[in-house]
Amino acid sequence: MVTNSTSRSERDRLYAEGRIGEGSFVFDERVAAVFGDMISRSVPGYATVLATTGLLARRHARPGSTLYDLGCSLGAASAVMAEALEEAGACRIVAVDNAPAMIERAREELAARDLAGRVELRCADLREVPVERASVVVLNFTLQFLPREERLELLRRIRRGMLPDGVLILSEKIAGATPEEERLLVALHEEFKRANGYSELEIARKRSALERVLVPEPLEAHRRRLAEAGFRRVQPWFQCFNFASLVAHP
Ligand code: GEK
């Protein structure tokens, strides 16, 4: 149903082999090695979110500004942004992840795409990275891993570091607004994973591994929080099942 977004990734068999236990998902070498395959078979619309990140980067990047990819994993969004920008070198692209295994693999992915010199990779906690003169900030499927009580402060800090015509791209796994909605979204997502070759056992094991590690919230909670953080215009532009993406302007 979907193709692998990164040709260098191995096939994700972590849950088939029972290598990750309950509530214990971590971004280590085993996950990094299969991540390209895992994300494209697990996140509906991932390719669309990436391609649109490139379009938005082209629209909002300004010479002398910085584009941030926070929670960059293998650097897919940074690579797309670097390729989308017409004047190479006019802006900085800073990609941050606190998992050393991800940063190591991101370095290889960027080199394979001839983009090593275009993206500054930083192995750091994104909560400690200053955001300055930002024209584009990408938080693709990352906010969901931060403790809920820290999300507002991070968004406030990002907003303060953005240029007036900049854009924040926030993509997240979301929860349904009601129990019925949640049931339908989860059922459709599980169908999607089955169609992409995941077994019942793999689906169940992954659900359990992500328990309390990935905490999704309803779309409305994101909209409210972005407004509270000072973003003046917030617009959801994509949703497929329980995955959504919003753009927010300071
Ligand atoms: C993509 N954006 O391909 N500081 C830095 N990195 C963090 C932190 C933190 N506090 N917490 C989690 N991460 C990517 C996909 S994956 C989404 C993002 C997923 C990192 C973590 O190490 C991982 O690489 C990434 O955020 C989340 O579009 O696995 O569902």
Coordinates of C-alpha atoms and ligand atoms in Angstrom, one line a residue:
M1 CA 0.0 0.0 0.0
V2 CA 2.8 2.4 0.8
T3 CA 6.4 2.5 -0.3
N4 CA 9.3 3.0 2.0
S5 CA 10.2 6.7 2.2
T6 CA 13.9 6.0 2.8
S7 CA 15.5 3.4 0.7
R8 CA 18.2 2.6 3.2
S9 CA 15.8 1.5 6.0
E10 CA 15.5 -2.2 7.0
R11 CA 12.0 -3.7 7.3
D12 CA 10.4 -3.1 10.7
R13 CA 10.0 -6.5 12.4
L14 CA 10.6 -5.3 16.0
Y15 CA 7.2 -6.3 17.2
A16 CA 6.9 -9.5 15.2
E17 CA 10.0 -10.6 17.1
G18 CA 8.7 -9.3 20.4
R19 CA 11.8 -7.2 21.0
I20 CA 10.1 -4.2 22.7
G21 CA 8.1 -4.6 25.9
E22 CA 5.1 -2.8 27.4
G23 CA 5.5 1.0 27.8
S24 CA 9.1 0.8 26.8
F25 CA 9.4 2.3 23.4
V26 CA 12.7 4.1 23.0
F27 CA 14.4 5.6 20.0
D28 CA 17.5 3.4 20.0
E29 CA 19.6 1.8 17.3
R30 CA 17.0 -1.0 16.7
V31 CA 14.3 1.6 16.0
A32 CA 16.5 3.9 14.0
A33 CA 17.6 1.0 11.7
V34 CA 13.9 0.4 10.7
F35 CA 12.5 3.9 11.2
G36 CA 12.0 4.8 7.5
D37 CA 10.0 1.6 6.9
M38 CA 8.2 1.9 10.3
I39 CA 6.9 5.5 9.8
S40 CA 5.8 5.1 6.3
R41 CA 3.8 1.9 7.1
S42 CA 2.4 3.3 10.4
V43 CA 1.6 6.9 9.7
P44 CA -1.1 7.5 7.1
G45 CA -0.3 10.5 5.0
Y46 CA 3.3 10.7 6.1
A47 CA 4.5 11.2 2.5
T48 CA 1.9 14.0 2.0
V49 CA 3.0 15.7 5.3
L50 CA 6.6 15.6 4.2
A51 CA 5.9 16.9 0.7
T52 CA 3.8 19.7 2.1
T53 CA 6.5 20.6 4.6
G54 CA 8.7 21.3 1.5
L55 CA 6.0 23.4 -0.1
L56 CA 5.5 25.5 3.1
A57 CA 9.3 25.9 3.5
R58 CA 9.6 27.3 0.0
R59 CA 6.7 29.7 0.7
H60 CA 7.9 31.0 4.1
A61 CA 11.7 30.7 4.1
R62 CA 13.5 34.1 4.2
P63 CA 17.2 34.8 3.5
G64 CA 19.1 35.0 6.7
S65 CA 16.4 33.0 8.6
T66 CA 16.6 29.6 10.2
L67 CA 14.4 26.6 9.5
Y68 CA 14.1 24.2 12.5
D69 CA 13.2 20.5 12.3
L70 CA 12.6 19.5 16.0
G71 CA 12.5 15.8 16.6
C72 CA 14.0 15.2 13.2
S73 CA 14.6 11.4 13.4
L74 CA 16.3 10.6 10.1
G75 CA 16.1 14.2 8.9
A76 CA 13.4 13.5 6.3
A77 CA 11.7 16.9 6.7
S78 CA 15.1 18.8 6.7
A79 CA 16.0 17.0 3.5
V80 CA 12.8 17.9 1.8
M81 CA 13.2 21.5 3.0
A82 CA 16.8 21.7 1.7
E83 CA 15.7 20.4 -1.6
A84 CA 12.7 22.8 -1.8
L85 CA 14.7 26.0 -1.2
E86 CA 15.8 27.7 -4.3
E87 CA 18.8 29.6 -3.0
A88 CA 20.9 27.0 -1.3
G89 CA 22.8 28.6 1.5
A90 CA 20.5 31.6 2.0
C91 CA 19.0 30.1 5.1
R92 CA 20.2 27.7 7.8
I93 CA 18.4 24.4 8.5
V94 CA 18.9 23.1 12.0
A95 CA 17.7 19.5 12.7
V96 CA 17.5 18.4 16.3
D97 CA 16.9 15.0 17.9
N98 CA 18.0 13.7 21.4
A99 CA 18.4 10.1 20.2
P100 CA 22.1 9.6 19.2
A101 CA 21.1 6.6 17.0
M102 CA 18.7 8.8 15.0
I103 CA 21.3 11.6 14.5
E104 CA 23.9 9.1 13.4
R105 CA 21.5 7.6 10.8
A106 CA 20.3 11.1 9.8
R107 CA 23.9 12.0 9.0
E108 CA 24.1 9.0 6.6
E109 CA 20.7 9.7 5.0
L110 CA 21.7 13.3 4.3
A111 CA 25.0 12.4 2.9
A112 CA 23.4 9.8 0.6
R113 CA 21.2 12.6 -0.7
D114 CA 24.1 15.0 -1.1
L115 CA 22.7 17.3 1.6
A116 CA 25.3 16.9 4.3
G117 CA 26.5 20.5 4.1
R118 CA 23.0 21.9 4.0
V119 CA 21.6 20.7 7.4
E120 CA 23.2 21.3 10.8
L121 CA 22.4 18.2 12.9
R122 CA 22.3 18.5 16.7
C123 CA 22.0 15.8 19.1
A124 CA 20.1 17.7 21.9
D125 CA 16.9 17.9 23.8
L126 CA 14.7 20.2 21.7
R127 CA 13.5 21.9 24.9
E128 CA 17.0 23.3 25.3
V129 CA 17.7 24.5 21.8
P130 CA 17.2 28.2 21.3
V131 CA 14.8 29.2 18.5
E132 CA 15.9 32.4 16.8
R133 CA 14.9 34.2 13.6
A134 CA 12.8 31.2 12.6
S135 CA 10.9 31.3 9.3
V136 CA 9.8 27.7 9.5
V137 CA 9.5 25.4 12.5
V138 CA 8.7 21.8 12.0
L139 CA 7.3 19.7 14.8
N140 CA 6.3 16.6 12.9
F141 CA 5.1 13.8 15.2
T142 CA 7.3 15.0 18.1
L143 CA 5.2 17.1 20.5
Q144 CA 3.3 13.9 21.3
F145 CA 6.4 12.5 23.1
L146 CA 6.8 15.5 25.5
P147 CA 5.1 15.5 28.9
R148 CA 1.8 17.3 28.4
E149 CA 2.5 19.9 30.9
E150 CA 5.6 21.1 29.0
R151 CA 3.9 21.5 25.6
L152 CA 2.5 25.0 26.1
E153 CA 5.8 26.5 27.3
L154 CA 7.7 25.0 24.3
L155 CA 5.1 26.4 21.8
R156 CA 5.4 29.8 23.5
R157 CA 9.1 29.8 23.2
I158 CA 8.9 28.7 19.6
R159 CA 6.5 31.5 18.8
R160 CA 8.7 34.1 20.4
G161 CA 11.6 33.0 18.2
M162 CA 9.7 33.2 15.0
L163 CA 9.7 35.9 12.3
P164 CA 6.3 37.6 11.8
D165 CA 5.6 35.9 8.5
G166 CA 6.9 32.5 9.7
V167 CA 5.1 29.2 10.0
L168 CA 5.0 26.4 12.5
I169 CA 4.0 23.0 11.1
L170 CA 2.6 20.8 13.8
S171 CA 1.8 17.2 12.9
E172 CA 0.6 14.8 15.5
K173 CA -1.2 11.6 16.2
I174 CA -4.5 12.8 17.6
A175 CA -7.2 11.4 19.9
G176 CA -10.9 11.4 19.0
A177 CA -13.0 14.1 20.6
T178 CA -15.5 11.5 22.0
P179 CA -15.1 7.8 22.8
E180 CA -17.1 6.9 19.6
E181 CA -14.8 9.1 17.5
E182 CA -11.7 7.6 19.2
R183 CA -12.9 4.0 18.5
L184 CA -13.5 4.8 14.8
L185 CA -10.1 6.5 14.3
V186 CA -8.3 3.7 16.0
A187 CA -10.1 1.0 14.0
L188 CA -9.3 2.8 10.8
H189 CA -5.7 3.2 11.7
E190 CA -5.4 -0.5 12.6
E191 CA -6.9 -1.4 9.2
F192 CA -4.3 0.8 7.6
K193 CA -1.5 -1.0 9.4
R194 CA -2.9 -4.4 8.5
A195 CA -3.1 -3.3 4.8
N196 CA 0.6 -2.4 5.2
G197 CA 1.6 -5.8 6.3
Y198 CA 1.5 -5.5 10.1
S199 CA 0.0 -8.6 11.9
E200 CA -2.5 -8.4 14.8
L201 CA 0.4 -9.3 17.2
E202 CA 2.6 -6.6 16.0
I203 CA -0.2 -4.0 16.2
A204 CA -1.1 -5.1 19.7
R205 CA 2.6 -5.1 20.9
K206 CA 3.3 -1.7 19.4
R207 CA 0.1 -0.3 21.1
S208 CA 1.4 -1.5 24.4
A209 CA 5.0 -0.3 23.9
L210 CA 3.7 3.2 23.2
E211 CA 1.4 3.3 26.2
R212 CA 2.2 6.4 28.2
V213 CA 5.2 7.2 25.9
L214 CA 3.2 8.7 23.1
V215 CA 0.3 10.8 24.5
P216 CA -2.1 12.0 21.8
E217 CA -4.6 14.8 22.3
P218 CA -7.7 15.9 20.4
L219 CA -7.3 18.3 17.6
E220 CA -9.2 21.0 19.5
A221 CA -6.8 20.8 22.4
H222 CA -3.9 21.5 20.0
R223 CA -5.8 24.5 18.4
R224 CA -6.5 25.9 21.9
R225 CA -3.0 25.5 23.1
L226 CA -1.5 27.1 20.0
A227 CA -3.8 30.1 20.5
E228 CA -2.8 30.3 24.1
A229 CA 0.8 30.2 23.1
G230 CA 0.2 33.4 21.1
F231 CA -0.3 32.0 17.6
R232 CA -2.8 34.3 15.9
R233 CA -3.8 32.1 13.0
V234 CA -4.1 28.3 13.4
Q235 CA -5.3 26.2 10.5
P236 CA -5.6 22.4 10.3
W237 CA -4.7 21.4 6.7
F238 CA -4.5 17.7 6.9
Q239 CA -6.2 14.7 8.6
C240 CA -6.2 11.0 7.8
F241 CA -7.7 8.9 10.6
N242 CA -5.9 9.8 13.8
F243 CA -3.1 11.8 12.2
A244 CA -3.4 15.5 11.6
S245 CA -1.3 18.5 10.7
L246 CA -1.8 22.2 11.4
V247 CA -0.1 25.3 10.3
A248 CA 0.2 28.1 12.8
H249 CA 1.3 31.7 12.3
P250 CA 2.7 34.0 15.0
Ligands
GEK1 C1 9.8 12.6 10.7 N1 9.9 14.3 12.5 O1 10.4 11.7 10.1 N2 14.2 16.3 22.1 C2 14.6 16.0 20.9 N3 14.1 15.0 20.2 C3 13.1 14.3 20.8 C4 12.6 14.6 22.1 C5 13.2 15.7 22.7 N4 12.8 16.0 24.0 N5 11.6 13.7 22.4 C6 11.4 12.9 21.3 N6 12.3 13.2 20.3 C7 10.2 12.9 12.2 C8 9.5 11.9 13.0 S1 9.5 10.7 15.5 C9 7.9 10.3 15.5 C10 9.6 12.1 14.5 C11 7.5 8.9 15.8 C12 12.5 12.6 19.0 C13 12.7 11.1 19.0 O2 14.0 10.7 19.3 C14 12.2 10.7 17.6 O3 13.3 10.6 16.7 C15 11.3 11.8 17.2 O4 11.4 12.8 18.3 C16 9.8 11.4 17.1 O5 8.9 13.4 10.2 O6 8.4 8.1 16.1 O7 6.3 8.6 15.9

